[in-house]
Short mmCIF file of the C-alpha atoms (twelve columns), coordinates in Angstrom:
data_MODEL
# 
_entry.id   MODEL 
# 
loop_
_atom_site.group_PDB 
_atom_site.id 
_atom_site.type_symbol 
_atom_site.label_atom_id 
_atom_site.label_alt_id 
_atom_site.label_comp_id 
_atom_site.label_asym_id 
_atom_site.label_seq_id 
_atom_site.Cartn_x 
_atom_site.Cartn_y 
_atom_site.Cartn_z 
_atom_site.pdbx_PDB_model_num 
ATOM 1   C CA . MET A 1   -5.875  22.910  -7.736  1 
ATOM 2   C CA . GLU A 2   -8.533  23.911  -5.214  1 
ATOM 3   C CA . GLN A 3   -11.763 25.599  -6.225  1 
ATOM 4   C CA . GLN A 4   -12.193 29.052  -4.693  1 
ATOM 5   C CA . GLY A 5   -13.948 28.795  -1.343  1 
ATOM 6   C CA . VAL A 6   -13.743 24.995  -1.244  1 
ATOM 7   C CA . ALA A 7   -11.161 23.471  1.110   1 
ATOM 8   C CA . ASN A 8   -9.482  20.268  0.067   1 
ATOM 9   C CA . ARG A 9   -9.929  17.216  2.270   1 
ATOM 10  C CA . ARG A 10  -7.134  14.951  3.432   1 
ATOM 11  C CA . LEU A 11  -8.297  11.374  3.765   1 
ATOM 12  C CA . ALA A 12  -6.319  8.332   4.896   1 
ATOM 13  C CA . VAL A 13  -6.627  4.577   5.376   1 
ATOM 14  C CA . LEU A 14  -3.822  3.051   7.460   1 
ATOM 15  C CA . VAL A 15  -3.447  -0.738  7.678   1 
ATOM 16  C CA . GLY A 16  -1.012  -2.582  9.950   1 
ATOM 17  C CA . CYS A 17  -0.959  -6.403  10.169  1 
ATOM 18  C CA . ASN A 18  1.336   -8.148  12.669  1 
ATOM 19  C CA . TYR A 19  -0.379  -11.573 12.413  1 
ATOM 20  C CA . PRO A 20  0.018   -12.220 16.179  1 
ATOM 21  C CA . ASN A 21  0.365   -15.786 17.453  1 
ATOM 22  C CA . THR A 22  0.949   -17.225 13.971  1 
ATOM 23  C CA . ARG A 23  4.035   -18.782 12.398  1 
ATOM 24  C CA . ASN A 24  4.313   -15.685 10.185  1 
ATOM 25  C CA . GLU A 25  4.123   -13.168 13.030  1 
ATOM 26  C CA . LEU A 26  5.637   -9.733  12.473  1 
ATOM 27  C CA . HIS A 27  6.277   -7.050  15.072  1 
ATOM 28  C CA . GLY A 28  6.609   -3.608  13.534  1 
ATOM 29  C CA . CYS A 29  3.588   -3.200  11.272  1 
ATOM 30  C CA . VAL A 30  1.174   -1.701  13.801  1 
ATOM 31  C CA . ASN A 31  3.899   0.649   15.043  1 
ATOM 32  C CA . ASP A 32  4.458   1.757   11.436  1 
ATOM 33  C CA . VAL A 33  0.913   2.955   10.884  1 
ATOM 34  C CA . LEU A 34  0.559   4.505   14.341  1 
ATOM 35  C CA . ALA A 35  3.722   6.526   13.701  1 
ATOM 36  C CA . MET A 36  2.363   7.556   10.303  1 
ATOM 37  C CA . LYS A 37  -0.958  8.543   11.847  1 
ATOM 38  C CA . GLU A 38  0.829   10.909  14.221  1 
ATOM 39  C CA . THR A 39  2.852   12.370  11.334  1 
ATOM 40  C CA . LEU A 40  -0.287  12.955  9.268   1 
ATOM 41  C CA . LEU A 41  -1.957  14.768  12.158  1 
ATOM 42  C CA . THR A 42  0.973   16.952  13.176  1 
ATOM 43  C CA . ARG A 43  2.654   17.712  9.855   1 
ATOM 44  C CA . PHE A 44  0.320   17.177  6.923   1 
ATOM 45  C CA . GLY A 45  -2.974  18.640  8.136   1 
ATOM 46  C CA . PHE A 46  -5.035  15.440  8.313   1 
ATOM 47  C CA . LYS A 47  -7.875  15.257  10.822  1 
ATOM 48  C CA . GLN A 48  -8.706  12.376  13.133  1 
ATOM 49  C CA . GLU A 49  -12.210 11.996  11.713  1 
ATOM 50  C CA . ASP A 50  -10.860 11.664  8.172   1 
ATOM 51  C CA . MET A 51  -8.609  8.690   8.940   1 
ATOM 52  C CA . GLU A 52  -9.422  5.006   9.334   1 
ATOM 53  C CA . VAL A 53  -6.870  2.784   11.083  1 
ATOM 54  C CA . LEU A 54  -7.150  -0.994  10.720  1 
ATOM 55  C CA . THR A 55  -4.846  -3.173  12.839  1 
ATOM 56  C CA . ASP A 56  -4.941  -6.711  14.215  1 
ATOM 57  C CA . GLU A 57  -4.337  -5.651  17.796  1 
ATOM 58  C CA . PRO A 58  -6.834  -7.236  20.234  1 
ATOM 59  C CA . GLU A 59  -8.299  -3.833  21.143  1 
ATOM 60  C CA . SER A 60  -8.722  -2.730  17.534  1 
ATOM 61  C CA . LYS A 61  -12.359 -2.091  16.623  1 
ATOM 62  C CA . LEU A 62  -11.767 -2.430  12.885  1 
ATOM 63  C CA . LYS A 63  -9.776  -5.511  11.872  1 
ATOM 64  C CA . PRO A 64  -7.702  -5.528  8.656   1 
ATOM 65  C CA . THR A 65  -9.649  -8.232  6.806   1 
ATOM 66  C CA . GLY A 66  -9.764  -8.074  3.028   1 
ATOM 67  C CA . ALA A 67  -13.427 -7.039  3.111   1 
ATOM 68  C CA . ASN A 68  -12.797 -4.317  5.705   1 
ATOM 69  C CA . ILE A 69  -9.813  -2.891  3.833   1 
ATOM 70  C CA . LYS A 70  -11.749 -2.758  0.549   1 
ATOM 71  C CA . ALA A 71  -14.696 -1.117  2.312   1 
ATOM 72  C CA . ALA A 72  -12.454 1.489   3.960   1 
ATOM 73  C CA . LEU A 73  -10.793 2.336   0.641   1 
ATOM 74  C CA . ARG A 74  -14.192 2.560   -1.022  1 
ATOM 75  C CA . ARG A 75  -15.439 4.950   1.676   1 
ATOM 76  C CA . MET A 76  -12.344 7.110   1.255   1 
ATOM 77  C CA . VAL A 77  -12.743 7.332   -2.518  1 
ATOM 78  C CA . GLU A 78  -16.462 8.122   -2.211  1 
ATOM 79  C CA . LYS A 79  -15.737 11.065  0.114   1 
ATOM 80  C CA . ALA A 80  -13.468 12.716  -2.436  1 
ATOM 81  C CA . GLU A 81  -15.055 15.429  -4.581  1 
ATOM 82  C CA . ASN A 82  -14.419 16.842  -8.041  1 
ATOM 83  C CA . GLY A 83  -12.040 19.753  -8.409  1 
ATOM 84  C CA . THR A 84  -11.295 20.278  -4.723  1 
ATOM 85  C CA . GLY A 85  -7.742  18.969  -4.750  1 
ATOM 86  C CA . ASP A 86  -8.521  16.251  -2.197  1 
ATOM 87  C CA . VAL A 87  -5.501  14.260  -1.006  1 
ATOM 88  C CA . LEU A 88  -6.005  10.512  -0.448  1 
ATOM 89  C CA . PHE A 89  -3.416  8.359   1.306   1 
ATOM 90  C CA . PHE A 90  -3.180  4.604   1.875   1 
ATOM 91  C CA . HIS A 91  -0.425  3.081   4.037   1 
ATOM 92  C CA . TYR A 92  -0.125  -0.701  4.151   1 
ATOM 93  C CA . SER A 93  2.384   -2.400  6.427   1 
ATOM 94  C CA . GLY A 94  2.373   -6.200  6.514   1 
ATOM 95  C CA . HIS A 95  3.168   -9.355  4.579   1 
ATOM 96  C CA . GLY A 96  3.306   -9.440  0.802   1 
ATOM 97  C CA . THR A 97  3.313   -12.389 -1.579  1 
ATOM 98  C CA . ARG A 98  3.587   -13.049 -5.304  1 
ATOM 99  C CA . ILE A 99  0.855   -15.127 -6.921  1 
ATOM 100 C CA . PRO A 100 1.978   -17.311 -9.861  1 
ATOM 101 C CA . SER A 101 0.291   -16.373 -13.128 1 
ATOM 102 C CA . VAL A 102 -0.983  -18.707 -15.838 1 
ATOM 103 C CA . LYS A 103 0.674   -16.480 -18.451 1 
ATOM 104 C CA . PRO A 104 4.260   -17.645 -19.202 1 
ATOM 105 C CA . ALA A 105 5.387   -14.138 -20.106 1 
ATOM 106 C CA . HIS A 106 4.206   -12.836 -16.723 1 
ATOM 107 C CA . PRO A 107 5.289   -15.400 -14.094 1 
ATOM 108 C CA . PHE A 108 3.716   -13.482 -11.221 1 
ATOM 109 C CA . LYS A 109 0.453   -11.599 -10.903 1 
ATOM 110 C CA . LYS A 110 0.400   -8.204  -9.213  1 
ATOM 111 C CA . THR A 111 -2.272  -6.918  -6.901  1 
ATOM 112 C CA . LYS A 112 -3.853  -4.224  -9.038  1 
ATOM 113 C CA . LEU A 113 -4.937  -0.934  -7.506  1 
ATOM 114 C CA . LEU A 114 -5.445  0.717   -10.880 1 
ATOM 115 C CA . GLU A 115 -9.197  0.079   -10.763 1 
ATOM 116 C CA . LEU A 116 -9.419  1.947   -7.456  1 
ATOM 117 C CA . VAL A 117 -7.241  4.823   -8.639  1 
ATOM 118 C CA . ASN A 118 -9.313  5.218   -11.805 1 
ATOM 119 C CA . GLN A 119 -12.412 5.860   -9.688  1 
ATOM 120 C CA . LEU A 120 -10.943 9.041   -8.213  1 
ATOM 121 C CA . PRO A 121 -12.703 12.308  -9.008  1 
ATOM 122 C CA . LYS A 122 -10.856 14.758  -11.204 1 
ATOM 123 C CA . GLY A 123 -8.256  16.828  -9.392  1 
ATOM 124 C CA . THR A 124 -7.622  14.424  -6.537  1 
ATOM 125 C CA . SER A 125 -4.420  12.540  -5.783  1 
ATOM 126 C CA . PHE A 126 -3.910  9.032   -4.403  1 
ATOM 127 C CA . THR A 127 -0.640  8.175   -2.651  1 
ATOM 128 C CA . MET A 128 0.207   4.708   -1.363  1 
ATOM 129 C CA . ILE A 129 3.078   3.553   0.824   1 
ATOM 130 C CA . SER A 130 3.431   -0.215  0.783   1 
ATOM 131 C CA . ASP A 131 5.907   -1.536  3.327   1 
ATOM 132 C CA . SER A 132 5.652   -5.171  2.292   1 
ATOM 133 C CA . CYS A 133 7.603   -7.673  0.248   1 
ATOM 134 C CA . HIS A 134 7.355   -7.661  -3.571  1 
ATOM 135 C CA . SER A 135 5.558   -4.282  -3.426  1 
ATOM 136 C CA . GLY A 136 7.179   -2.720  -6.497  1 
ATOM 137 C CA . GLY A 137 4.635   -1.908  -9.210  1 
ATOM 138 C CA . LEU A 138 1.464   -2.469  -7.181  1 
ATOM 139 C CA . ILE A 139 -0.282  0.412   -8.948  1 
ATOM 140 C CA . ASP A 140 -0.243  -1.277  -12.332 1 
ATOM 141 C CA . LYS A 141 0.713   0.718   -15.430 1 
ATOM 142 C CA . GLU A 142 1.992   3.748   -13.536 1 
ATOM 143 C CA . LYS A 143 5.363   4.945   -14.832 1 
ATOM 144 C CA . GLU A 144 8.460   3.682   -13.063 1 
ATOM 145 C CA . GLN A 145 10.234  6.822   -11.861 1 
ATOM 146 C CA . ILE A 146 12.704  5.241   -9.463  1 
ATOM 147 C CA . GLY A 147 13.001  1.604   -10.388 1 
ATOM 148 C CA . PRO A 148 14.985  -1.547  -9.696  1 
ATOM 149 C CA . PHE A 149 18.717  -1.699  -9.379  1 
ATOM 150 C CA . SER A 150 20.558  -4.297  -11.403 1 
ATOM 151 C CA . SER A 151 22.536  -6.785  -9.326  1 
ATOM 152 C CA . GLY A 152 25.721  -4.992  -10.271 1 
ATOM 153 C CA . ASP A 153 24.414  -1.692  -8.947  1 
ATOM 154 C CA . ARG A 154 23.575  -2.945  -5.499  1 
ATOM 155 C CA . ALA A 155 25.838  -1.959  -2.658  1 
ATOM 156 C CA . PRO A 156 27.077  -4.889  -0.567  1 
ATOM 157 C CA . ALA A 157 25.098  -5.452  2.597   1 
ATOM 158 C CA . MET A 158 26.604  -4.337  5.855   1 
ATOM 159 C CA . GLU A 159 26.684  -6.832  8.684   1 
ATOM 160 C CA . THR A 160 23.997  -5.989  11.226  1 
ATOM 161 C CA . THR A 161 24.391  -7.898  14.463  1 
ATOM 162 C CA . THR A 162 22.553  -5.606  16.864  1 
ATOM 163 C CA . THR A 163 19.057  -5.969  15.416  1 
ATOM 164 C CA . THR A 164 16.800  -8.853  14.533  1 
ATOM 165 C CA . THR A 165 15.105  -8.677  11.150  1 
ATOM 166 C CA . THR A 166 12.301  -10.729 9.655   1 
ATOM 167 C CA . SER A 167 11.269  -10.830 6.023   1 
ATOM 168 C CA . ARG A 168 7.792   -9.507  5.265   1 
ATOM 169 C CA . ALA A 169 7.420   -12.112 2.519   1 
ATOM 170 C CA . LEU A 170 4.631   -14.665 2.730   1 
ATOM 171 C CA . PRO A 171 5.338   -17.672 0.457   1 
ATOM 172 C CA . PHE A 172 2.484   -18.336 -1.951  1 
ATOM 173 C CA . LYS A 173 2.488   -22.070 -1.167  1 
ATOM 174 C CA . GLU A 174 1.904   -21.249 2.490   1 
ATOM 175 C CA . VAL A 175 -1.068  -19.075 1.549   1 
ATOM 176 C CA . LEU A 176 -2.445  -21.813 -0.682  1 
ATOM 177 C CA . ASP A 177 -1.991  -24.548 1.952   1 
ATOM 178 C CA . HIS A 178 -3.790  -22.443 4.526   1 
ATOM 179 C CA . LEU A 179 -6.707  -21.726 2.194   1 
ATOM 180 C CA . SER A 180 -6.952  -25.424 1.293   1 
ATOM 181 C CA . SER A 181 -7.142  -26.325 4.984   1 
ATOM 182 C CA . LEU A 182 -10.046 -23.907 5.391   1 
ATOM 183 C CA . THR A 183 -12.017 -24.855 2.282   1 
ATOM 184 C CA . GLY A 184 -11.160 -28.540 1.976   1 
ATOM 185 C CA . ILE A 185 -10.636 -28.001 -1.769  1 
ATOM 186 C CA . LEU A 186 -7.456  -29.245 -3.429  1 
ATOM 187 C CA . THR A 187 -6.770  -26.704 -6.155  1 
ATOM 188 C CA . SER A 188 -4.047  -24.191 -6.983  1 
ATOM 189 C CA . ASP A 189 -6.671  -21.687 -8.173  1 
ATOM 190 C CA . ILE A 190 -6.736  -19.081 -5.427  1 
ATOM 191 C CA . GLY A 191 -9.956  -17.609 -6.823  1 
ATOM 192 C CA . THR A 192 -11.845 -20.842 -6.103  1 
ATOM 193 C CA . HIS A 193 -10.780 -20.708 -2.471  1 
ATOM 194 C CA . LEU A 194 -11.757 -17.037 -2.127  1 
ATOM 195 C CA . LEU A 195 -15.189 -17.678 -3.594  1 
ATOM 196 C CA . GLU A 196 -15.747 -20.615 -1.249  1 
ATOM 197 C CA . LEU A 197 -14.682 -18.614 1.807   1 
ATOM 198 C CA . PHE A 198 -16.039 -15.154 1.121   1 
ATOM 199 C CA . GLY A 199 -18.718 -15.426 -1.535  1 
ATOM 200 C CA . GLY A 200 -19.989 -11.932 -2.260  1 
ATOM 201 C CA . ASP A 201 -17.079 -10.330 -0.408  1 
ATOM 202 C CA . ALA A 202 -14.558 -11.859 -2.801  1 
ATOM 203 C CA . SER A 203 -12.888 -9.576  -5.298  1 
ATOM 204 C CA . LEU A 204 -14.934 -8.935  -8.435  1 
ATOM 205 C CA . LYS A 205 -12.276 -10.656 -10.546 1 
ATOM 206 C CA . PHE A 206 -13.053 -13.960 -8.801  1 
ATOM 207 C CA . ARG A 207 -16.855 -13.678 -8.883  1 
ATOM 208 C CA . LEU A 208 -19.430 -14.908 -11.324 1 
ATOM 209 C CA . PRO A 209 -21.025 -12.132 -13.424 1 
ATOM 210 C CA . THR A 210 -24.089 -11.687 -11.199 1 
ATOM 211 C CA . ILE A 211 -23.655 -7.975  -10.463 1 
ATOM 212 C CA . ASP A 212 -25.683 -5.316  -12.244 1 
ATOM 213 C CA . LEU A 213 -23.000 -4.004  -14.608 1 
ATOM 214 C CA . MET A 214 -25.177 -1.185  -15.948 1 
ATOM 215 C CA . ASP A 215 -25.834 0.086   -12.438 1 
ATOM 216 C CA . LEU A 216 -22.105 -0.076  -11.672 1 
ATOM 217 C CA . LEU A 217 -21.217 1.847   -14.830 1 
ATOM 218 C CA . GLU A 218 -23.766 4.551   -14.095 1 
ATOM 219 C CA . LYS A 219 -22.339 5.056   -10.631 1 
ATOM 220 C CA . MET A 220 -18.827 5.334   -12.059 1 
ATOM 221 C CA . LYS A 221 -19.980 7.916   -14.607 1 
ATOM 222 C CA . SER A 222 -21.685 10.066  -11.975 1 
ATOM 223 C CA . ARG A 223 -18.428 11.870  -11.242 1 
ATOM 224 C CA . GLU A 224 -15.841 13.143  -13.684 1 
ATOM 225 C CA . ARG A 225 -12.767 10.982  -13.265 1 
ATOM 226 C CA . HIS A 226 -9.196  10.847  -14.446 1 
ATOM 227 C CA . VAL A 227 -6.678  8.061   -14.788 1 
ATOM 228 C CA . ASP A 228 -3.309  9.610   -13.945 1 
ATOM 229 C CA . SER A 229 -3.273  10.126  -10.187 1 
ATOM 230 C CA . GLY A 230 -1.710  7.056   -8.590  1 
ATOM 231 C CA . ILE A 231 1.525   7.513   -6.643  1 
ATOM 232 C CA . LEU A 232 3.179   4.395   -5.213  1 
ATOM 233 C CA . LEU A 233 6.119   4.459   -2.818  1 
ATOM 234 C CA . SER A 234 7.087   0.800   -2.475  1 
ATOM 235 C CA . GLY A 235 9.302   -0.568  0.261   1 
ATOM 236 C CA . CYS A 236 11.298  -2.670  -2.177  1 
ATOM 237 C CA . GLN A 237 11.533  -3.911  -5.737  1 
ATOM 238 C CA . ALA A 238 9.083   -6.504  -7.004  1 
ATOM 239 C CA . ASP A 239 11.732  -9.227  -6.628  1 
ATOM 240 C CA . GLU A 240 12.892  -8.166  -3.165  1 
ATOM 241 C CA . THR A 241 11.698  -8.543  0.403   1 
ATOM 242 C CA . SER A 242 11.083  -5.823  2.984   1 
ATOM 243 C CA . ALA A 243 12.521  -6.093  6.477   1 
ATOM 244 C CA . ASP A 244 10.617  -6.140  9.764   1 
ATOM 245 C CA . VAL A 245 13.004  -5.034  12.502  1 
ATOM 246 C CA . GLY A 246 12.997  -5.816  16.220  1 
ATOM 247 C CA . GLY A 247 10.508  -7.716  18.315  1 
ATOM 248 C CA . GLY A 248 12.826  -7.997  21.318  1 
ATOM 249 C CA . GLY A 249 13.278  -5.342  23.964  1 
ATOM 250 C CA . GLY A 250 13.363  -2.414  21.541  1 
ATOM 251 C CA . LYS A 251 10.547  -0.891  19.530  1 
ATOM 252 C CA . ALA A 252 9.836   -2.853  16.358  1 
ATOM 253 C CA . TYR A 253 9.316   -1.207  12.973  1 
ATOM 254 C CA . GLY A 254 9.346   -1.757  9.251   1 
ATOM 255 C CA . ALA A 255 12.673  -0.732  7.726   1 
ATOM 256 C CA . PHE A 256 11.065  1.316   4.929   1 
ATOM 257 C CA . SER A 257 8.413   2.950   7.123   1 
ATOM 258 C CA . ASN A 258 11.117  3.909   9.605   1 
ATOM 259 C CA . ALA A 259 13.283  5.312   6.795   1 
ATOM 260 C CA . ILE A 260 10.369  7.499   5.663   1 
ATOM 261 C CA . GLN A 261 9.896   8.788   9.204   1 
ATOM 262 C CA . THR A 262 13.629  9.453   9.521   1 
ATOM 263 C CA . VAL A 263 13.733  11.478  6.300   1 
ATOM 264 C CA . LEU A 264 10.664  13.512  7.284   1 
ATOM 265 C CA . LYS A 265 12.104  14.290  10.728  1 
ATOM 266 C CA . GLU A 266 15.452  15.372  9.277   1 
ATOM 267 C CA . ASN A 267 13.851  17.569  6.593   1 
ATOM 268 C CA . GLY A 268 11.271  19.998  7.886   1 
ATOM 269 C CA . GLY A 269 10.245  21.463  4.542   1 
ATOM 270 C CA . ALA A 270 8.219   19.985  1.711   1 
ATOM 271 C CA . LEU A 271 9.826   17.102  -0.172  1 
ATOM 272 C CA . LYS A 272 9.087   15.940  -3.690  1 
ATOM 273 C CA . ASN A 273 7.967   12.334  -3.995  1 
ATOM 274 C CA . LYS A 274 11.149  11.375  -5.827  1 
ATOM 275 C CA . GLU A 275 13.304  13.141  -3.237  1 
ATOM 276 C CA . LEU A 276 11.615  11.274  -0.395  1 
ATOM 277 C CA . VAL A 277 12.149  7.873   -2.026  1 
ATOM 278 C CA . MET A 278 15.804  8.521   -2.891  1 
ATOM 279 C CA . MET A 279 16.520  9.773   0.635   1 
ATOM 280 C CA . ALA A 280 14.799  6.707   2.099   1 
ATOM 281 C CA . ARG A 281 17.033  4.538   -0.088  1 
ATOM 282 C CA . GLU A 282 20.075  6.285   1.332   1 
ATOM 283 C CA . VAL A 283 18.894  5.723   4.910   1 
ATOM 284 C CA . LEU A 284 18.351  2.005   4.269   1 
ATOM 285 C CA . GLU A 285 21.725  1.633   2.557   1 
ATOM 286 C CA . LYS A 286 23.530  3.288   5.479   1 
ATOM 287 C CA . LEU A 287 21.801  0.887   7.880   1 
ATOM 288 C CA . GLY A 288 22.790  -2.117  5.784   1 
ATOM 289 C CA . PHE A 289 19.418  -3.178  4.378   1 
ATOM 290 C CA . GLN A 290 19.385  -4.794  0.926   1 
ATOM 291 C CA . GLN A 291 16.052  -3.467  -0.245  1 
ATOM 292 C CA . HIS A 292 15.499  -0.672  -2.712  1 
ATOM 293 C CA . PRO A 293 12.345  1.464   -2.435  1 
ATOM 294 C CA . CYS A 294 10.804  2.423   -5.767  1 
ATOM 295 C CA . LEU A 295 8.520   5.169   -7.030  1 
ATOM 296 C CA . TYR A 296 5.744   4.643   -9.593  1 
ATOM 297 C CA . CYS A 297 3.762   7.646   -10.841 1 
ATOM 298 C CA . SER A 298 3.503   10.176  -13.656 1 
ATOM 299 C CA . ASP A 299 6.289   12.675  -14.360 1 
ATOM 300 C CA . GLN A 300 4.171   15.434  -12.846 1 
ATOM 301 C CA . ASN A 301 3.550   13.493  -9.646  1 
ATOM 302 C CA . ALA A 302 7.226   12.582  -9.320  1 
ATOM 303 C CA . ASP A 303 7.969   16.290  -8.933  1 
ATOM 304 C CA . ALA A 304 4.907   16.970  -6.773  1 
ATOM 305 C CA . THR A 305 5.402   17.360  -3.043  1 
ATOM 306 C CA . PHE A 306 4.673   14.336  -0.862  1 
ATOM 307 C CA . LEU A 307 1.008   14.486  0.188   1 
ATOM 308 C CA . SER A 308 0.783   17.932  -1.417  1 
ATOM 309 C CA . GLN A 309 2.564   19.611  1.465   1 
ATOM 310 C CA . PRO A 310 2.894   23.345  0.748   1 
# 
């Protein structure tokens, strides 16, 4: 809820990675985030100066490197203020991979955004759309509101012969082989490669404990925070891939991102988060895609309107 006399801010980080001129090139990811940018401006009250767009187009001033994405997210979180009802949005469109875990009970690690979400000031919301493979459950520990289908529940795929689709999955072995070629180190420990390549820019989970933990804790305590604000709309289940469509004469797009845009265009009023995901599922099913978007958030956020649209 907004404080009297204090307007809420709407902040966004939009990331689109097509990986041009590589063996894993995609075609629709930049189009996804540019379409979302226009939707945020015209429908949801976002302002140009409150959005950061990172793409790997040649003319892009801000490239979507890991360090740049983390810095952009950090800047967005730091702009949010206590009690103002600020709305934060992160759209990622690109490849996704699953990293094998050393724990037998958990065969794959998930990229955790919980640490970022927990840094939000009280009263703010954080919504993420991830149009990538294996994106289900990226905001760890958030409740599964719309979850995976069992194999028996899945509708049979329709034959689609008029469009070309590419999986947005990036095999872990391919990631590891590429990192090994860059570092010259033969190891399956991805953290070792990241430390060798990026040093201080590597994620904290891969770094030696050289940071001033007391200083970090003091900064985190400087604002009142809460831990139940993450909303994830994933393009597919954790065990599925997301489709990248086109790349020929027509305009390319991500299947899930396009489904979101379709639902928003066909429904002018405010939509609850769970309504938006279920409608996107219906769009994908009608078009013959075998991927099932999921929703992870609290019960309250499941019934909240997408991006707090009035």
